[in-house]
Amino acid sequence: RKEVEQDPGPFNVPEGATVAFNCTYSNSASQSFFWYRQDCRKEPKLLMSVYSSGNEDGRFTAQLNRASQYISLLIRDSKLSDSATYLCVPGDNFNKFYFGSGTKLNVKP
Amino acid sequence: NAGVTQTPKFQVLKTGQSMTLQCAQDMNHNSMYWYRQDPGMGLRLIYYSASEGTTDKGEVPNGYNVSRLNKREFSLRLESAAPSQTSVYFCASRAGDASYEQYFGPGTRLTVT
């Protein structure tokens, strides 16, 4: 069983749309949770951390459900520049992080 | 600041050849990582170094060795390259226990023929 499962997509949405991604993780001992963004042929960059209480950063909202072991990312008012692959990353408390294979988002004009 | 740098950017090897991928960070970070990324597989951890002087295996260490030369540098060595090691290799660093964000280098695209 994979550590992290994500729908690979692609999600094709028009500008201004709201889109949501989910991710499930298998390790119940995971302590930290993140969403990274990766543009084509580039390195991943941290988008946001995910806290138990949920957190928001501008148009982005992340939620964590520990009981069901899933993490979500909601993007409101999508921009063309949001087109990228979004990686779900749970981490344990031993310095290891497990990257999902990513969900590809295409925002169309 | 340069952040995390990796050399080379591209490399083509023949099966059985050896090479070392170099990584350096100028952020005074304690932890450093090597990942590989294959199409559809996500990033997989090869080795990591929690602090200077320590290294540990990740998810896919076979066929690789690492050296944490000093706090700045963490190298990855392929002793006898195989076609299955064709991949994009990313190095990353992290400040330490209180900070989880990883900063990635631009990657090395390796092809083994």
Coordinates of N, CA, C and O in Angstrom, one line a residue, chain A residues 2 31-32 34 36 38 41-46 87 89 92-102, chain B residues 10 31 33 35 37 40-43 45 48-50 57-59 90 94 100-102 104-106 109:
Chain A
K2 N 0.5 2.2 -0.9 CA 1.3 3.4 -0.9 C 1.2 4.2 0.4 O 0.1 4.2 1.0
Q31 N 3.0 13.1 11.8 CA 2.9 14.2 12.7 C 2.7 15.6 12.0 O 2.3 16.5 12.6
S32 N 3.2 15.7 10.8 CA 3.2 17.0 10.1 C 2.7 16.8 8.7 O 2.8 15.7 8.1
F34 N 1.8 18.7 4.7 CA 2.1 19.9 3.9 C 1.5 19.7 2.5 O 1.3 18.6 2.1
Y36 N 2.8 20.9 -1.2 CA 3.9 21.5 -2.1 C 3.3 21.7 -3.5 O 2.5 20.9 -3.9
Q38 N 4.5 21.9 -7.5 CA 5.6 21.7 -8.4 C 5.2 22.1 -9.9 O 4.3 21.5 -10.4
R41 N 8.9 20.4 -14.7 CA 10.3 20.3 -14.8 C 11.1 21.2 -13.8 O 12.2 21.6 -14.0
K42 N 10.4 21.5 -12.7 CA 11.0 22.4 -11.7 C 11.0 21.6 -10.3 O 10.4 20.6 -10.2
E43 N 11.6 22.2 -9.4 CA 11.7 21.6 -8.0 C 10.4 22.0 -7.3 O 9.8 23.0 -7.5
P44 N 10.0 21.1 -6.3 CA 8.8 21.4 -5.5 C 9.1 22.6 -4.6 O 10.2 22.8 -4.1
K45 N 8.0 23.3 -4.3 CA 8.1 24.4 -3.3 C 6.9 24.4 -2.4 O 5.8 24.0 -2.8
L46 N 7.2 24.7 -1.1 CA 6.2 24.6 -0.1 C 5.0 25.6 -0.4 O 5.3 26.8 -0.6
L87 N 1.4 18.5 -4.6 CA 2.0 17.3 -3.9 C 1.5 17.3 -2.4 O 1.8 18.3 -1.7
V89 N 2.1 15.9 1.3 CA 3.3 15.4 2.0 C 3.1 15.3 3.5 O 3.2 16.2 4.2
D92 N 6.7 12.1 9.3 CA 6.7 11.5 10.6 C 7.6 12.3 11.5 O 8.0 13.4 11.1
N93 N 7.7 11.9 12.7 CA 8.6 12.7 13.6 C 10.0 12.2 13.7 O 10.7 12.4 14.6
F94 N 10.4 11.5 12.6 CA 11.8 11.0 12.5 C 12.5 11.6 11.3 O 13.3 11.0 10.8
N95 N 12.1 12.8 10.9 CA 12.8 13.5 9.9 C 12.5 13.0 8.5 O 13.2 13.3 7.5
K96 N 11.5 12.2 8.3 CA 11.1 11.6 7.0 C 9.8 12.2 6.5 O 8.9 12.4 7.3
F97 N 9.8 12.5 5.2 CA 8.6 13.0 4.6 C 8.2 12.2 3.4 O 9.1 11.7 2.7
Y98 N 7.0 12.0 3.2 CA 6.5 11.1 2.1 C 5.7 11.9 1.1 O 4.6 12.4 1.4
F99 N 6.2 11.9 -0.1 CA 5.6 12.7 -1.1 C 4.6 11.9 -1.9 O 4.9 10.8 -2.4
G100 N 3.4 12.4 -2.1 CA 2.4 11.8 -3.0 C 2.9 12.1 -4.4 O 3.8 12.9 -4.7
S101 N 2.3 11.3 -5.4 CA 2.7 11.5 -6.8 C 2.1 12.7 -7.4 O 2.5 13.1 -8.5
G102 N 1.2 13.4 -6.7 CA 0.7 14.7 -7.2 C -0.6 14.7 -7.9 O -1.0 13.6 -8.5
Chain B
F10 N 22.5 18.1 -15.8 CA 22.2 17.0 -16.7 C 23.4 16.1 -16.7 O 24.5 16.5 -16.7
S31 N 19.5 19.7 8.4 CA 19.1 18.4 7.7 C 19.2 18.6 6.2 O 18.9 19.6 5.6
Y33 N 18.7 16.1 2.4 CA 18.0 15.0 1.8 C 18.3 14.8 0.3 O 18.6 15.7 -0.4
Y35 N 16.4 12.9 -2.9 CA 15.2 12.2 -3.4 C 15.4 11.9 -4.9 O 16.2 12.6 -5.6
Q37 N 12.8 11.3 -8.4 CA 11.5 11.5 -8.9 C 11.4 10.8 -10.3 O 12.0 11.2 -11.2
G40 N 5.1 9.7 -12.5 CA 4.0 9.0 -11.9 C 4.3 8.4 -10.5 O 3.4 7.8 -9.9
M41 N 5.5 8.6 -10.0 CA 5.9 8.0 -8.7 C 6.0 8.9 -7.6 O 6.1 8.5 -6.4
G42 N 6.0 10.2 -7.8 CA 6.3 11.2 -6.7 C 7.8 11.1 -6.3 O 8.5 10.3 -6.9
L43 N 8.1 11.9 -5.4 CA 9.5 11.9 -4.9 C 9.7 10.8 -3.9 O 8.9 10.6 -3.0
L45 N 12.4 9.1 -1.1 CA 13.6 9.4 -0.3 C 14.7 8.4 -0.5 O 14.4 7.2 -0.2
Y48 N 19.0 10.5 3.9 CA 19.0 11.8 4.5 C 20.0 11.9 5.5 O 20.6 10.9 6.0
S49 N 20.3 13.2 5.9 CA 21.3 13.4 7.0 C 20.6 14.4 7.9 O 20.4 15.6 7.6
A50 N 20.3 13.9 9.1 CA 19.6 14.8 10.1 C 20.5 15.9 10.6 O 20.0 17.0 11.0
K57 N 19.3 5.7 5.9 CA 18.7 5.3 4.6 C 17.3 5.8 4.6 O 16.6 5.9 5.6
G58 N 16.8 6.0 3.4 CA 15.4 6.3 3.2 C 14.7 5.1 2.6 O 15.0 4.0 2.9
E59 N 13.8 5.4 1.7 CA 12.9 4.4 1.1 C 13.6 3.5 0.1 O 13.3 2.4 0.0
F90 N 16.7 15.2 -6.8 CA 16.5 16.4 -6.0 C 17.2 16.3 -4.7 O 17.0 15.4 -4.0
R94 N 16.7 21.4 5.2 CA 15.7 21.8 6.2 C 16.4 22.3 7.4 O 17.4 21.8 7.8
Y100 N 9.8 22.6 9.5 CA 9.6 21.4 8.7 C 9.8 21.7 7.2 O 9.9 20.8 6.4
E101 N 9.8 23.0 6.8 CA 9.8 23.3 5.4 C 11.1 22.8 4.8 O 12.2 23.1 5.3
Q102 N 11.0 22.1 3.7 CA 12.2 21.7 2.9 C 12.4 22.6 1.7 O 11.4 23.0 1.0
F104 N 14.3 22.9 -1.9 CA 14.8 22.0 -2.9 C 15.8 22.7 -3.8 O 15.6 23.9 -4.2
G105 N 16.8 22.0 -4.3 CA 17.6 22.4 -5.4 C 16.9 22.2 -6.7 O 15.8 21.6 -6.8
P106 N 17.5 22.7 -7.8 CA 16.8 22.6 -9.1 C 16.8 21.2 -9.8 O 16.1 21.0 -10.8
R109 N 19.1 15.9 -13.9 CA 18.4 14.9 -14.7 C 19.5 13.9 -15.2 O 20.4 14.2 -16.0

